[in-house]
Amino acid sequence: MIRSGVSGGSAGRGSAGRHRYLLGAALVAVPLLLALLGPQVAPPPGPRAVSFTLSDGHRLGTDFTGRDVWRQVLLGGRSVVLVSLAATALAHAVALPLALAAALTRRGWLEELLMRPLDVLLAVPSLVLVMLVASALSPGLPGLTVLVAVAAVPDAARVVHAAAVEIAARPAVEAMRMSGESWPRIALGYTARSMRRTFAADLGTRLVGALYLVSTAAFLGVGVAPDAADWAVMVDRNRPGLDLQPWAVVVPAALIAGLSMGANLLFDAALQHRGKEGTSR
């Protein structure tokens, strides 16, 4: 009876994990496909005519300037989605080796030298940092990508460093050092592999944070032109007329929210799956 209850509970959790994975994949697929393929299938610009009703010529109507909302949706995802993905990847490409070097060094001064400057950046809110730099440099999308990555590095490095310090104290690491194993093998071959679940969880959190920061920056006109085809700009530009043309606000906002929720669900499902694999072994 006990085995039956345990197996039934495991089956229930497995089913919930599959549902979470499928829902997350569906939520992520739509904005990703629109971001990647939207510019290729977007209709050519037509004459501007204000129309808040759905029609064959304007599937979602037009905004208050007469631009086709559906065309703006197809064109507006690339800046938000690709900048967020690129910034997340860049942030972890910097944070991972930095945190591993600080955690595995035996020199306390070197660990302080690597980690303390990050505390200074951490004391400044991410959006404030982006706004301050952007006010001086007026970055485009590449500059915004770097800014968001820099803002994400301190948090990512602290999470990775905390996990790596615990692993670095294990007898296995000391044994590898005594046997003459190279630093890359200790850092990447053992330490990084041992904390891959922590790293994956932080990757999901960091991606959602990047989406929030990129969207907010675009909403405030940082890195993106005020009249650009961008989902966040669409929300800002059309929110005064929400009661007349809701699609110009609801659709891009739903796509950004769906990508954030879907990414979290996918990472949660993947972590649960790896956890069950580890338990079964």
Short mmCIF file of C-alpha atoms in Angstrom, two decimals:
data_model
loop_
_atom_site.label_atom_id
_atom_site.label_comp_id
_atom_site.label_asym_id
_atom_site.label_seq_id
_atom_site.Cartn_x
_atom_site.Cartn_y
_atom_site.Cartn_z
CA MET A 1 0.00 0.00 0.00
CA ILE A 2 2.86 2.37 0.84
CA ARG A 3 4.57 1.66 -2.47
CA SER A 4 1.31 2.22 -4.29
CA GLY A 5 0.86 5.59 -2.57
CA VAL A 6 4.43 6.65 -3.35
CA SER A 7 4.17 5.59 -6.97
CA GLY A 8 0.81 7.33 -7.29
CA GLY A 9 2.26 10.53 -5.85
CA SER A 10 5.26 10.31 -8.19
CA ALA A 11 2.96 9.77 -11.14
CA GLY A 12 0.90 12.78 -10.11
CA ARG A 13 4.00 14.96 -9.82
CA GLY A 14 5.23 13.64 -13.16
CA SER A 15 1.93 14.50 -14.81
CA ALA A 16 1.98 17.99 -13.27
CA GLY A 17 5.55 18.44 -14.50
CA ARG A 18 4.56 17.47 -18.04
CA HIS A 19 1.64 19.87 -17.99
CA ARG A 20 3.91 22.61 -16.70
CA TYR A 21 6.42 21.86 -19.44
CA LEU A 22 3.79 21.87 -22.20
CA LEU A 23 2.22 25.09 -20.94
CA GLY A 24 5.62 26.76 -20.65
CA ALA A 25 6.61 25.62 -24.14
CA ALA A 26 3.36 26.99 -25.59
CA LEU A 27 3.74 30.34 -23.82
CA VAL A 28 7.36 30.72 -24.97
CA ALA A 29 6.84 29.47 -28.53
CA VAL A 30 4.39 32.17 -29.59
CA PRO A 31 6.49 35.27 -28.74
CA LEU A 32 9.69 33.57 -29.90
CA LEU A 33 8.20 32.69 -33.29
CA LEU A 34 6.80 36.18 -33.67
CA ALA A 35 10.17 37.70 -32.76
CA LEU A 36 12.13 35.49 -35.16
CA LEU A 37 9.72 35.15 -38.09
CA GLY A 38 7.48 38.19 -37.68
CA PRO A 39 9.64 40.63 -39.69
CA GLN A 40 9.79 38.12 -42.58
CA VAL A 41 6.00 37.69 -42.81
CA ALA A 42 4.92 41.22 -41.86
CA PRO A 43 2.83 42.89 -44.57
CA PRO A 44 4.24 45.97 -46.29
CA PRO A 45 3.23 49.30 -44.80
CA GLY A 46 0.02 50.63 -46.24
CA PRO A 47 -1.63 54.02 -46.17
CA ARG A 48 -2.38 55.18 -42.66
CA ALA A 49 -6.03 55.31 -41.70
CA VAL A 50 -7.31 55.34 -38.14
CA SER A 51 -9.62 52.35 -37.61
CA PHE A 52 -10.22 50.88 -34.16
CA THR A 53 -12.32 47.99 -35.51
CA LEU A 54 -11.07 44.62 -36.76
CA SER A 55 -11.23 44.14 -40.52
CA ASP A 56 -9.59 42.17 -43.34
CA GLY A 57 -7.24 45.04 -44.00
CA HIS A 58 -6.37 45.51 -40.33
CA ARG A 59 -6.69 42.29 -38.31
CA LEU A 60 -6.25 44.12 -35.01
CA GLY A 61 -7.25 47.55 -36.18
CA THR A 62 -4.86 50.50 -36.16
CA ASP A 63 -3.36 52.63 -33.44
CA PHE A 64 -4.10 56.31 -32.97
CA THR A 65 -1.46 57.26 -35.60
CA GLY A 66 -3.09 55.01 -38.20
CA ARG A 67 -0.43 52.27 -38.15
CA ASP A 68 -1.59 48.67 -38.50
CA VAL A 69 -1.43 47.01 -35.06
CA TRP A 70 -0.90 43.49 -36.42
CA ARG A 71 2.08 44.67 -38.46
CA GLN A 72 3.54 46.41 -35.40
CA VAL A 73 3.11 43.20 -33.37
CA LEU A 74 4.97 41.20 -36.04
CA LEU A 75 7.81 43.71 -36.15
CA GLY A 76 8.02 44.59 -32.46
CA GLY A 77 9.24 41.40 -30.81
CA ARG A 78 12.78 41.22 -32.08
CA SER A 79 14.09 44.12 -30.02
CA VAL A 80 12.54 42.91 -26.74
CA VAL A 81 13.12 39.16 -27.06
CA LEU A 82 16.51 39.03 -28.71
CA VAL A 83 18.01 41.78 -26.55
CA SER A 84 16.80 39.98 -23.40
CA LEU A 85 18.20 36.62 -24.55
CA ALA A 86 21.51 38.15 -25.60
CA ALA A 87 21.84 40.14 -22.37
CA THR A 88 21.13 37.04 -20.25
CA ALA A 89 23.69 34.97 -22.13
CA LEU A 90 26.30 37.74 -21.90
CA ALA A 91 25.68 38.26 -18.17
CA HIS A 92 26.23 34.58 -17.37
CA ALA A 93 29.24 34.38 -19.69
CA VAL A 94 30.84 37.03 -17.46
CA ALA A 95 29.41 35.97 -14.09
CA LEU A 96 30.24 32.25 -14.29
CA PRO A 97 34.05 32.42 -14.71
CA LEU A 98 34.24 35.40 -12.33
CA ALA A 99 32.34 33.61 -9.57
CA LEU A 100 34.21 30.32 -10.08
CA ALA A 101 37.56 32.08 -9.91
CA ALA A 102 36.55 33.81 -6.67
CA ALA A 103 35.16 30.63 -5.08
CA LEU A 104 38.06 28.33 -5.98
CA THR A 105 40.95 30.65 -5.19
CA ARG A 106 42.89 30.10 -1.98
CA ARG A 107 43.83 33.77 -1.79
CA GLY A 108 41.33 35.76 0.22
CA TRP A 109 42.48 39.08 -1.23
CA LEU A 110 41.77 37.84 -4.76
CA GLU A 111 38.25 36.78 -3.81
CA GLU A 112 37.65 40.21 -2.27
CA LEU A 113 39.08 41.92 -5.36
CA LEU A 114 36.73 39.99 -7.65
CA MET A 115 33.52 40.14 -5.61
CA ARG A 116 33.54 43.50 -3.78
CA PRO A 117 33.19 45.70 -6.91
CA LEU A 118 30.04 43.72 -7.70
CA ASP A 119 28.57 44.75 -4.35
CA VAL A 120 28.98 48.38 -5.42
CA LEU A 121 27.02 47.72 -8.61
CA LEU A 122 24.47 45.72 -6.64
CA ALA A 123 23.77 48.73 -4.44
CA VAL A 124 22.52 50.66 -7.48
CA PRO A 125 19.06 49.58 -8.75
CA SER A 126 19.32 48.05 -12.20
CA LEU A 127 16.88 50.44 -13.84
CA VAL A 128 18.61 53.46 -12.31
CA LEU A 129 21.97 52.20 -13.63
CA VAL A 130 20.56 51.77 -17.12
CA MET A 131 18.92 55.19 -17.05
CA LEU A 132 22.06 56.94 -15.79
CA VAL A 133 24.31 55.42 -18.45
CA ALA A 134 21.72 55.82 -21.18
CA SER A 135 21.27 59.52 -20.37
CA ALA A 136 24.97 60.06 -21.10
CA LEU A 137 25.55 57.66 -24.00
CA SER A 138 22.14 57.27 -25.73
CA PRO A 139 22.73 53.60 -26.59
CA GLY A 140 21.06 51.70 -29.40
CA LEU A 141 20.01 48.06 -29.08
CA PRO A 142 23.62 46.73 -28.83
CA GLY A 143 24.37 49.25 -26.10
CA LEU A 144 21.14 48.39 -24.29
CA THR A 145 22.12 44.71 -24.43
CA VAL A 146 25.45 45.45 -22.75
CA LEU A 147 23.81 47.69 -20.14
CA VAL A 148 21.24 45.04 -19.17
CA ALA A 149 23.98 42.40 -19.02
CA VAL A 150 26.13 44.59 -16.76
CA ALA A 151 23.14 45.19 -14.48
CA ALA A 152 22.52 41.42 -14.25
CA VAL A 153 26.12 40.33 -13.60
CA PRO A 154 26.30 41.19 -9.85
CA ASP A 155 23.22 39.15 -8.90
CA ALA A 156 24.16 36.24 -11.14
CA ALA A 157 27.75 36.19 -9.85
CA ARG A 158 26.64 36.21 -6.20
CA VAL A 159 24.28 33.26 -6.73
CA VAL A 160 26.90 31.25 -8.62
CA HIS A 161 29.60 32.19 -6.11
CA ALA A 162 27.51 31.06 -3.13
CA ALA A 163 26.87 27.67 -4.73
CA ALA A 164 30.48 27.29 -5.86
CA VAL A 165 31.91 28.06 -2.39
CA GLU A 166 29.95 25.16 -0.89
CA ILE A 167 31.15 22.79 -3.61
CA ALA A 168 34.75 24.03 -3.39
CA ALA A 169 34.85 22.94 0.27
CA ARG A 170 34.11 19.31 -0.59
CA PRO A 171 36.85 16.68 -0.11
CA ALA A 172 36.56 15.78 -3.81
CA VAL A 173 37.86 19.19 -4.83
CA GLU A 174 40.80 18.92 -2.43
CA ALA A 175 41.57 15.46 -3.79
CA MET A 176 41.55 16.79 -7.35
CA ARG A 177 43.97 19.54 -6.35
CA MET A 178 46.32 17.11 -4.64
CA SER A 179 46.29 14.84 -7.68
CA GLY A 180 47.38 17.73 -9.89
CA GLU A 181 44.15 18.28 -11.83
CA SER A 182 44.09 21.48 -13.89
CA TRP A 183 42.01 24.48 -12.83
CA PRO A 184 39.62 24.23 -15.83
CA ARG A 185 38.90 20.60 -14.98
CA ILE A 186 38.19 21.44 -11.33
CA ALA A 187 36.17 24.57 -12.14
CA LEU A 188 34.23 23.41 -15.18
CA GLY A 189 34.50 19.64 -15.07
CA TYR A 190 33.43 19.26 -11.44
CA THR A 191 32.30 22.50 -9.77
CA ALA A 192 30.19 23.90 -12.61
CA ARG A 193 28.66 20.49 -13.33
CA SER A 194 27.78 20.01 -9.67
CA MET A 195 25.85 23.28 -9.49
CA ARG A 196 24.10 23.09 -12.86
CA ARG A 197 20.66 23.01 -11.21
CA THR A 198 21.42 26.22 -9.32
CA PHE A 199 22.79 27.77 -12.49
CA ALA A 200 19.70 26.76 -14.49
CA ALA A 201 17.37 28.17 -11.84
CA ASP A 202 19.27 31.46 -11.83
CA LEU A 203 19.25 31.51 -15.63
CA GLY A 204 15.45 31.50 -15.62
CA THR A 205 15.30 34.25 -13.00
CA ARG A 206 17.86 36.33 -14.85
CA LEU A 207 15.98 35.99 -18.17
CA VAL A 208 12.76 37.24 -16.60
CA GLY A 209 14.67 40.11 -15.01
CA ALA A 210 16.22 41.00 -18.37
CA LEU A 211 12.80 40.97 -20.02
CA TYR A 212 11.49 43.31 -17.34
CA LEU A 213 14.46 45.65 -17.62
CA VAL A 214 14.49 45.74 -21.44
CA SER A 215 10.74 46.29 -21.58
CA THR A 216 10.87 49.03 -18.94
CA ALA A 217 13.80 50.73 -20.65
CA ALA A 218 11.97 50.67 -24.00
CA PHE A 219 8.81 51.85 -22.24
CA LEU A 220 10.80 54.87 -21.02
CA GLY A 221 12.42 55.43 -24.41
CA VAL A 222 15.90 54.13 -23.54
CA GLY A 223 17.68 52.35 -26.40
CA VAL A 224 14.60 52.39 -28.64
CA ALA A 225 13.14 55.24 -30.68
CA PRO A 226 9.81 56.58 -29.35
CA ASP A 227 8.05 55.61 -32.60
CA ALA A 228 9.82 52.24 -33.07
CA ALA A 229 7.97 49.00 -33.72
CA ASP A 230 8.57 47.52 -30.28
CA TRP A 231 6.15 45.71 -27.96
CA ALA A 232 7.01 47.81 -24.92
CA VAL A 233 6.85 51.03 -26.94
CA MET A 234 3.45 49.94 -28.27
CA VAL A 235 2.16 49.59 -24.71
CA ASP A 236 3.45 53.04 -23.77
CA ARG A 237 2.29 54.74 -26.95
CA ASN A 238 -1.23 53.32 -26.98
CA ARG A 239 -2.15 53.12 -23.28
CA PRO A 240 -3.96 56.52 -23.27
CA GLY A 241 -6.42 55.08 -25.80
CA LEU A 242 -6.85 51.70 -24.12
CA ASP A 243 -10.64 52.02 -24.03
CA LEU A 244 -10.81 52.77 -27.77
CA GLN A 245 -8.10 50.38 -29.06
CA PRO A 246 -7.32 47.69 -26.45
CA TRP A 247 -5.51 45.33 -28.86
CA ALA A 248 -2.60 47.72 -29.35
CA VAL A 249 -1.86 47.41 -25.61
CA VAL A 250 -3.22 44.00 -24.61
CA VAL A 251 -1.51 41.93 -27.35
CA PRO A 252 2.10 43.15 -26.85
CA ALA A 253 1.69 43.15 -23.06
CA ALA A 254 0.36 39.58 -23.16
CA LEU A 255 3.27 38.45 -25.35
CA ILE A 256 5.85 39.88 -22.93
CA ALA A 257 4.05 38.39 -19.92
CA GLY A 258 3.64 35.03 -21.68
CA LEU A 259 7.35 34.83 -22.45
CA SER A 260 8.24 35.58 -18.82
CA MET A 261 5.78 33.06 -17.39
CA GLY A 262 6.67 30.42 -19.98
CA ALA A 263 10.40 30.72 -19.32
CA ASN A 264 9.85 30.21 -15.58
CA LEU A 265 7.59 27.20 -16.17
CA LEU A 266 10.10 25.59 -18.54
CA PHE A 267 13.01 26.02 -16.14
CA ASP A 268 10.92 24.72 -13.22
CA ALA A 269 9.88 21.64 -15.22
CA ALA A 270 13.46 20.98 -16.30
CA LEU A 271 14.76 21.30 -12.73
CA GLN A 272 12.08 18.93 -11.41
CA HIS A 273 12.94 16.41 -14.12
CA ARG A 274 16.64 16.53 -13.25
CA GLY A 275 15.81 16.25 -9.58
CA LYS A 276 13.79 13.08 -10.17
CA GLU A 277 16.59 11.65 -12.28
CA GLY A 278 19.06 12.28 -9.47
CA THR A 279 16.73 10.68 -6.89
CA SER A 280 16.18 7.59 -9.01
CA ARG A 281 19.90 7.11 -9.35
#
